Coordinates of C-alpha atoms in Angstrom, one line a residue:
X369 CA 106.1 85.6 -10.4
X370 CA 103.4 86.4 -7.4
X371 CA 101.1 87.8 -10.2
X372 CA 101.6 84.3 -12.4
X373 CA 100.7 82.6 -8.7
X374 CA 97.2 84.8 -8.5
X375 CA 96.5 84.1 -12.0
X376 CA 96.5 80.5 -11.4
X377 CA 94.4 80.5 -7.9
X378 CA 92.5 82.4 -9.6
X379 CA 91.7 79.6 -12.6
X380 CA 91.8 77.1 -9.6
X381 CA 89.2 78.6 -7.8
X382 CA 86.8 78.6 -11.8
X383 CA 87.6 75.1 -12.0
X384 CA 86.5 74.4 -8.2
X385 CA 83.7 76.4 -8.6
X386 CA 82.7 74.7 -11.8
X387 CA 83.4 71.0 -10.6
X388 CA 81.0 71.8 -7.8
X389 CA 78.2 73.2 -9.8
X390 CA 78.5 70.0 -12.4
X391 CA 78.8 67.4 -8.9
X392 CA 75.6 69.5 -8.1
X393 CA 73.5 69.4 -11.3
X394 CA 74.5 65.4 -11.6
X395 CA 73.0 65.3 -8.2
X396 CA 70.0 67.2 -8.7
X397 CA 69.8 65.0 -12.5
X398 CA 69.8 61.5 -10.5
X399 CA 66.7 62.8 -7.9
X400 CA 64.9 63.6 -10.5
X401 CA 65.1 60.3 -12.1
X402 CA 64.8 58.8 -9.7
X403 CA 61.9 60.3 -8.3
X404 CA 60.5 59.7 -11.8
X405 CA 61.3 56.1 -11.4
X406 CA 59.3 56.1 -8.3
X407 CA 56.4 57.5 -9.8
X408 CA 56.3 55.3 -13.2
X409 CA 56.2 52.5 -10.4
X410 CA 53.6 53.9 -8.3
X411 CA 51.1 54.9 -11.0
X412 CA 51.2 51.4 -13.0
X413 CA 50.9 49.5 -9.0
X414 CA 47.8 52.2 -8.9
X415 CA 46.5 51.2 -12.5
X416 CA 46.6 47.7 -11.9
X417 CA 44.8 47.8 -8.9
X418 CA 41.7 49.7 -10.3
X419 CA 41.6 47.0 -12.6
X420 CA 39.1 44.9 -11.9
X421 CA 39.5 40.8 -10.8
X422 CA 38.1 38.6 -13.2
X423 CA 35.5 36.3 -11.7
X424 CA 34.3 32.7 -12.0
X425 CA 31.7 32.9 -13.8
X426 CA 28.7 31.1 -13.0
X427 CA 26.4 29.1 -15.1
X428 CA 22.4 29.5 -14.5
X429 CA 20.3 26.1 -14.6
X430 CA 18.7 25.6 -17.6
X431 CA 15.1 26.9 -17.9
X432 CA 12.4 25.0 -19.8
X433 CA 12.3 26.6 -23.4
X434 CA 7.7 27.1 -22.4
X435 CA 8.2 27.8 -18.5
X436 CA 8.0 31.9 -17.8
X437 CA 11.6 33.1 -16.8
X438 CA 10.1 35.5 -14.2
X439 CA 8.9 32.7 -12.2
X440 CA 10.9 29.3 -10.8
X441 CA 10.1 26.3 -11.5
X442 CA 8.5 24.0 -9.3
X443 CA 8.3 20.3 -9.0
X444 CA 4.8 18.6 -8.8
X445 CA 4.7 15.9 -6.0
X446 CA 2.5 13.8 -5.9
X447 CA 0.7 12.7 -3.0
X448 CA 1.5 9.9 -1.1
X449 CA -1.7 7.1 0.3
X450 CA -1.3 6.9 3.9
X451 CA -1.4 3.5 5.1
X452 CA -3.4 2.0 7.2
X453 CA -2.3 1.1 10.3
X454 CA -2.2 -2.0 11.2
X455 CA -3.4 -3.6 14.6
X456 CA -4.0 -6.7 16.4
X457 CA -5.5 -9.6 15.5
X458 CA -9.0 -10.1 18.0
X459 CA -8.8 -13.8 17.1
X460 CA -4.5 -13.9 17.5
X461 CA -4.7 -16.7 21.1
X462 CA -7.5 -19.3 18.3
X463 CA -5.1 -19.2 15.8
X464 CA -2.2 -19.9 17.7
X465 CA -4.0 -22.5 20.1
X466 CA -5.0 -24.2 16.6
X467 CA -3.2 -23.8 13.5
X468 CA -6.0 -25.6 11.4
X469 CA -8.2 -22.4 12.1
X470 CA -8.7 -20.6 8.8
X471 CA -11.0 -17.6 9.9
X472 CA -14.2 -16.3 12.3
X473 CA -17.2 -16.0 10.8
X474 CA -19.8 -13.7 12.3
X475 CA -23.3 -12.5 11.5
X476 CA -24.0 -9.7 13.9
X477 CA -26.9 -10.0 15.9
X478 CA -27.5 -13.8 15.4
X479 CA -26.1 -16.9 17.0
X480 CA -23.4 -17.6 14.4
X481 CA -19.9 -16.6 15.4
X482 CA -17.5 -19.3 15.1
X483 CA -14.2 -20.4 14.2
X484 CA -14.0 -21.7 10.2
X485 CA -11.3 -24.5 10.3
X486 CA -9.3 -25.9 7.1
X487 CA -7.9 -29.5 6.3
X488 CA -7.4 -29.7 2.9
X489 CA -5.6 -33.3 3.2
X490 CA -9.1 -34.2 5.2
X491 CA -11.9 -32.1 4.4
X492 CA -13.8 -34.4 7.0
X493 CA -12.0 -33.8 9.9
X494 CA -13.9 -31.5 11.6
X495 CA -17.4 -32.2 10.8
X496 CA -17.8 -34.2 13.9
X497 CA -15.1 -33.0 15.8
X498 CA -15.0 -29.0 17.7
X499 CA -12.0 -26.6 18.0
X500 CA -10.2 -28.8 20.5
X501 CA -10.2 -31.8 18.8
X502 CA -12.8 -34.0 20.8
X503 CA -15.8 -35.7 19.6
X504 CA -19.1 -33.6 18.8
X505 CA -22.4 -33.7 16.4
X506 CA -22.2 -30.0 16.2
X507 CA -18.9 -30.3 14.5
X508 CA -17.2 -27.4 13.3
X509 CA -17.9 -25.0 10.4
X510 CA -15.7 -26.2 7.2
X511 CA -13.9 -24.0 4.5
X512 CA -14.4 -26.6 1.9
X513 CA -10.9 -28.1 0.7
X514 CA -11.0 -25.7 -3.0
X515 CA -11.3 -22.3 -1.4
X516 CA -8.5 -20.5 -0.7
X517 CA -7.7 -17.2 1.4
X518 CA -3.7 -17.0 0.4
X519 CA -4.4 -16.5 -2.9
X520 CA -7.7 -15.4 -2.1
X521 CA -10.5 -17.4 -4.7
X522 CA -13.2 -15.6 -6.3
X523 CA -15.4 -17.7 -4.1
X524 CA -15.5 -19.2 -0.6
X525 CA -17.3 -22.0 0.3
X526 CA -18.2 -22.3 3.9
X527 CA -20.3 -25.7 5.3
X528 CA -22.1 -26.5 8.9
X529 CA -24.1 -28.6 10.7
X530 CA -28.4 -27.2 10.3
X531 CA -28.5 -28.1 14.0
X532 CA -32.0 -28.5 15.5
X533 CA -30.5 -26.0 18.6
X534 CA -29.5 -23.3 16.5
X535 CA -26.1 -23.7 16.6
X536 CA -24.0 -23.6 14.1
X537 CA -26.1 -22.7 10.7
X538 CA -29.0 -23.9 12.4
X539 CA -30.4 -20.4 12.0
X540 CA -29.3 -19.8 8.7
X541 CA -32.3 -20.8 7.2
X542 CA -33.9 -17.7 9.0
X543 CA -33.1 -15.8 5.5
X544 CA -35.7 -17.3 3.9
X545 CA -37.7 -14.7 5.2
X546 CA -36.6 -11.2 3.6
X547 CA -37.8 -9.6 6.6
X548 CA -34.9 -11.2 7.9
X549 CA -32.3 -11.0 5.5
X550 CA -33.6 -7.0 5.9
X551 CA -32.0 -6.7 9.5
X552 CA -29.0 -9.4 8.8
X553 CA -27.3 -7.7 5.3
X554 CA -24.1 -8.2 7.1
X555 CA -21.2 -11.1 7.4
X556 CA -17.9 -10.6 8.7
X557 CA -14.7 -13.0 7.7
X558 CA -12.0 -12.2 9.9
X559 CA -8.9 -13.6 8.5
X560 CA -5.5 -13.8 9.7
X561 CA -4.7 -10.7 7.5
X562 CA -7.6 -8.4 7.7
X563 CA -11.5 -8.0 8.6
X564 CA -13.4 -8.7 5.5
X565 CA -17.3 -7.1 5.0
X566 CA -19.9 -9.3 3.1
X567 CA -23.4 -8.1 2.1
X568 CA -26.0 -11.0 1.4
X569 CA -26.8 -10.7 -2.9
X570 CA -28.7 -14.0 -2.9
X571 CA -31.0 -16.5 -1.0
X572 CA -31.8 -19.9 -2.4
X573 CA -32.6 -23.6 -2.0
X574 CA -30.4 -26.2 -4.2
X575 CA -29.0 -29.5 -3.5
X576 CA -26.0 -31.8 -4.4
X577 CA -26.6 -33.0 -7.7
X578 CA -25.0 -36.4 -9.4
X579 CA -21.7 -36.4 -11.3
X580 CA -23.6 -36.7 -14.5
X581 CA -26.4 -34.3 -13.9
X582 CA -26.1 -31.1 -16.3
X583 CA -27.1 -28.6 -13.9
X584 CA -26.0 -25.4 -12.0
X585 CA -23.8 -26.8 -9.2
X586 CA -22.9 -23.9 -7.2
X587 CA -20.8 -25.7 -4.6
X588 CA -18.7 -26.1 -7.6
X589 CA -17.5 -22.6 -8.5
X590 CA -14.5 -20.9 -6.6
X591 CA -12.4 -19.3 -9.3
X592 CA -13.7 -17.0 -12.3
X593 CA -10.4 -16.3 -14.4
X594 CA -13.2 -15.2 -16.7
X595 CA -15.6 -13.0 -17.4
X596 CA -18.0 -16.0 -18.8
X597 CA -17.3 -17.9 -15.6
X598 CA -18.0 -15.3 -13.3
X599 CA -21.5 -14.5 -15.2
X600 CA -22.3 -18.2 -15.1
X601 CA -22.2 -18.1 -11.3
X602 CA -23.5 -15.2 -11.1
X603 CA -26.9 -15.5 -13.2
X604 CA -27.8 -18.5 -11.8
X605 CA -27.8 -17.1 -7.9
X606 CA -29.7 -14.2 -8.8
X607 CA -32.2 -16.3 -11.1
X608 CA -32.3 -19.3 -8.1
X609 CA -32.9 -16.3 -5.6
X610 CA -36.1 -16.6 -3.6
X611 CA -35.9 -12.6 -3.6
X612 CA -33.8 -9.4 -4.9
X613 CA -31.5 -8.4 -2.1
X614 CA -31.0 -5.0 -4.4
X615 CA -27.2 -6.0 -4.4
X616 CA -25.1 -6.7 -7.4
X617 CA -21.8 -8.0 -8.7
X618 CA -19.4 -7.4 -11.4
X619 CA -17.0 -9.9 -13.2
X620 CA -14.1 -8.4 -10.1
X621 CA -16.0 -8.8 -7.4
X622 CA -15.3 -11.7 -4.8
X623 CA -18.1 -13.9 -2.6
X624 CA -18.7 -15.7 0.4
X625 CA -21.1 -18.1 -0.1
X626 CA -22.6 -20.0 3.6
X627 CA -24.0 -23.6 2.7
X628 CA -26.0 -26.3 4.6
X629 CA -28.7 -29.2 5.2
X630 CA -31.9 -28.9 3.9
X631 CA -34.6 -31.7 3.6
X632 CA -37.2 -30.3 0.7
X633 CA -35.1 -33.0 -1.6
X634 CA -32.6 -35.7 -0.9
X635 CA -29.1 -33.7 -0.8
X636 CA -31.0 -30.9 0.0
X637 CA -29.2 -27.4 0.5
X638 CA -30.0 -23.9 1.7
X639 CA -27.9 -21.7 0.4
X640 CA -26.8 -17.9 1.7
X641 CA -24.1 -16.2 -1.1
X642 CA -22.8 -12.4 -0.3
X643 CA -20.6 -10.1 -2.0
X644 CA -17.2 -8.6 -0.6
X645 CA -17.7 -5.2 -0.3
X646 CA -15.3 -3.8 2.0
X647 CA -11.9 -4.4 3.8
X648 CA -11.6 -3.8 7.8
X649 CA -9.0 -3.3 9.8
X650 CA -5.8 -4.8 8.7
X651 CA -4.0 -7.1 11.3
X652 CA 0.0 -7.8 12.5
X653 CA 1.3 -10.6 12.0
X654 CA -0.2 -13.6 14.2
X655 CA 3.7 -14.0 15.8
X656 CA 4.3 -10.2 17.2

């Protein structure tokens, strides 16, 4: 009996023996799966973040198919006039204190610097009458009722008194003498707009003709719309001239022609034309 009893402690003590090397080798099984496990994880975590992030990707502007693609392109600008600046008007207190003033007219160096007034329902009005109004024999100098500054015509027509004093175009008849027209090229129009520079192309006597006389009237042009017009005027001041002022026109160009009293015939006139040839200073408006 005792040695059946150390028999089976014996067998007991296997089985014990056993069971905990198998509870072992389980154990040791499961670490290494699941350090294994761990691994798998860790190297794909590690692969996917070598991989690299896909970017936006970004179009280029389109290049010009003959432009160098070394080289960018750039835009041309043109350039831009810079305008004139604009000042005040040295007439601005006569036009206000009359609005039937159309311009100043000015010949430097001579007596003739006056106000040219405008009544086209009266042309009249001011040929014995002066700035303010009042009766006078000197009168006024007279844009004649067909020229026009605003739209500007081809040709202005200025008239005045050939006063025995000088005044007015009483000297005007000094460009007979080429000497004279020599040192007096020059006439100014200042406008309500802008300064506008004249030089003296022709010099002549005429008068005013009848209605049915089929001459050169010259105190009848004010517009060429054509070429043929504008050489019609023009021809017959240069052929009427008393001398070659070296200036001439083209079918374009604009005039200024100065007109008054002469007694060689009855209706007599002696007549100074010029050509524009320049624009001055530009002016604000007469209100500001």
């Amino acid at each position: 009996m005792k040695q059946f009893k150390k028999i089976l402690a014996f067998i007991l003590t296997l089985v014990s023996i056993g069971c905990l090397i198998a509870a072992v080798t389980i154990a040791f099984l499961h670490k290494k799966e699941d350090r294994d496990a761990k691994e798998a994880i860790r190297d794909a975590t590690v692969s996917q973040s070598a991989t690299p992030t896909p970017q936006p990707q970004v179009s280029e502007p389109p290049q010009a198919t003959d432009a160098p693609t070394t080289e960018p392109i750039i835009p041309t600008v043109e350039p831009t006039a810079t305008p004139i600046p604009a000042i005040t008007n040295p007439y601005k207190d006569y036009y206000m204190a009359n609005p039937d003033m159309a311009g100043w007219l000015v010949i430097p160096d001579t007596r003739i610097d006056y106000p040219i007034m405008w009544t086209p329902e009266d042309e009249n009005y001011y040929l014995y009458r002066d700035f303010k109004k009042r009766d006078n024999n000197n009168g006024c100098l007279i844009l004649d009722t067909d020229s026009s500054l605003s739209p500007l015509t081809t040709n202005l027509i200025i008239h005045g008194h050939n006063m025995k004093s000088g005044e007015m175009f009483g000297d005007l008849t000094d460009y007979e003498k080429k000497s004279y027209f020599e040192d007096h090229k020059q006439i100014i129009l200042y406008t309500p707009e802008c300064q506008r520079n004249y030089e003296v192309i022709a010099v002549f006597r005429s008068q005013v003709y009848k209605k049915t006389d089929d001459v050169f009237k010259f105190y009848k042009f004010f517009q060429a719309d054509t070429e043929e017009e504008f050489l019609d005027f023009y021809d017959n001041i240069k052929d009427l001239s008393l001398y070659d002022t070296g200036v001439t026109a083209e079918f374009g160009d604009r005039f200024i022609t100065l007109s008054t009293c002469v007694y060689h015939v009855t209706n007599g006139r002696f007549v100074v034309v010029a050509k524009e040839v320049a624009t001055g200073d530009y002016y604000l408006p007469l209100e500001q």
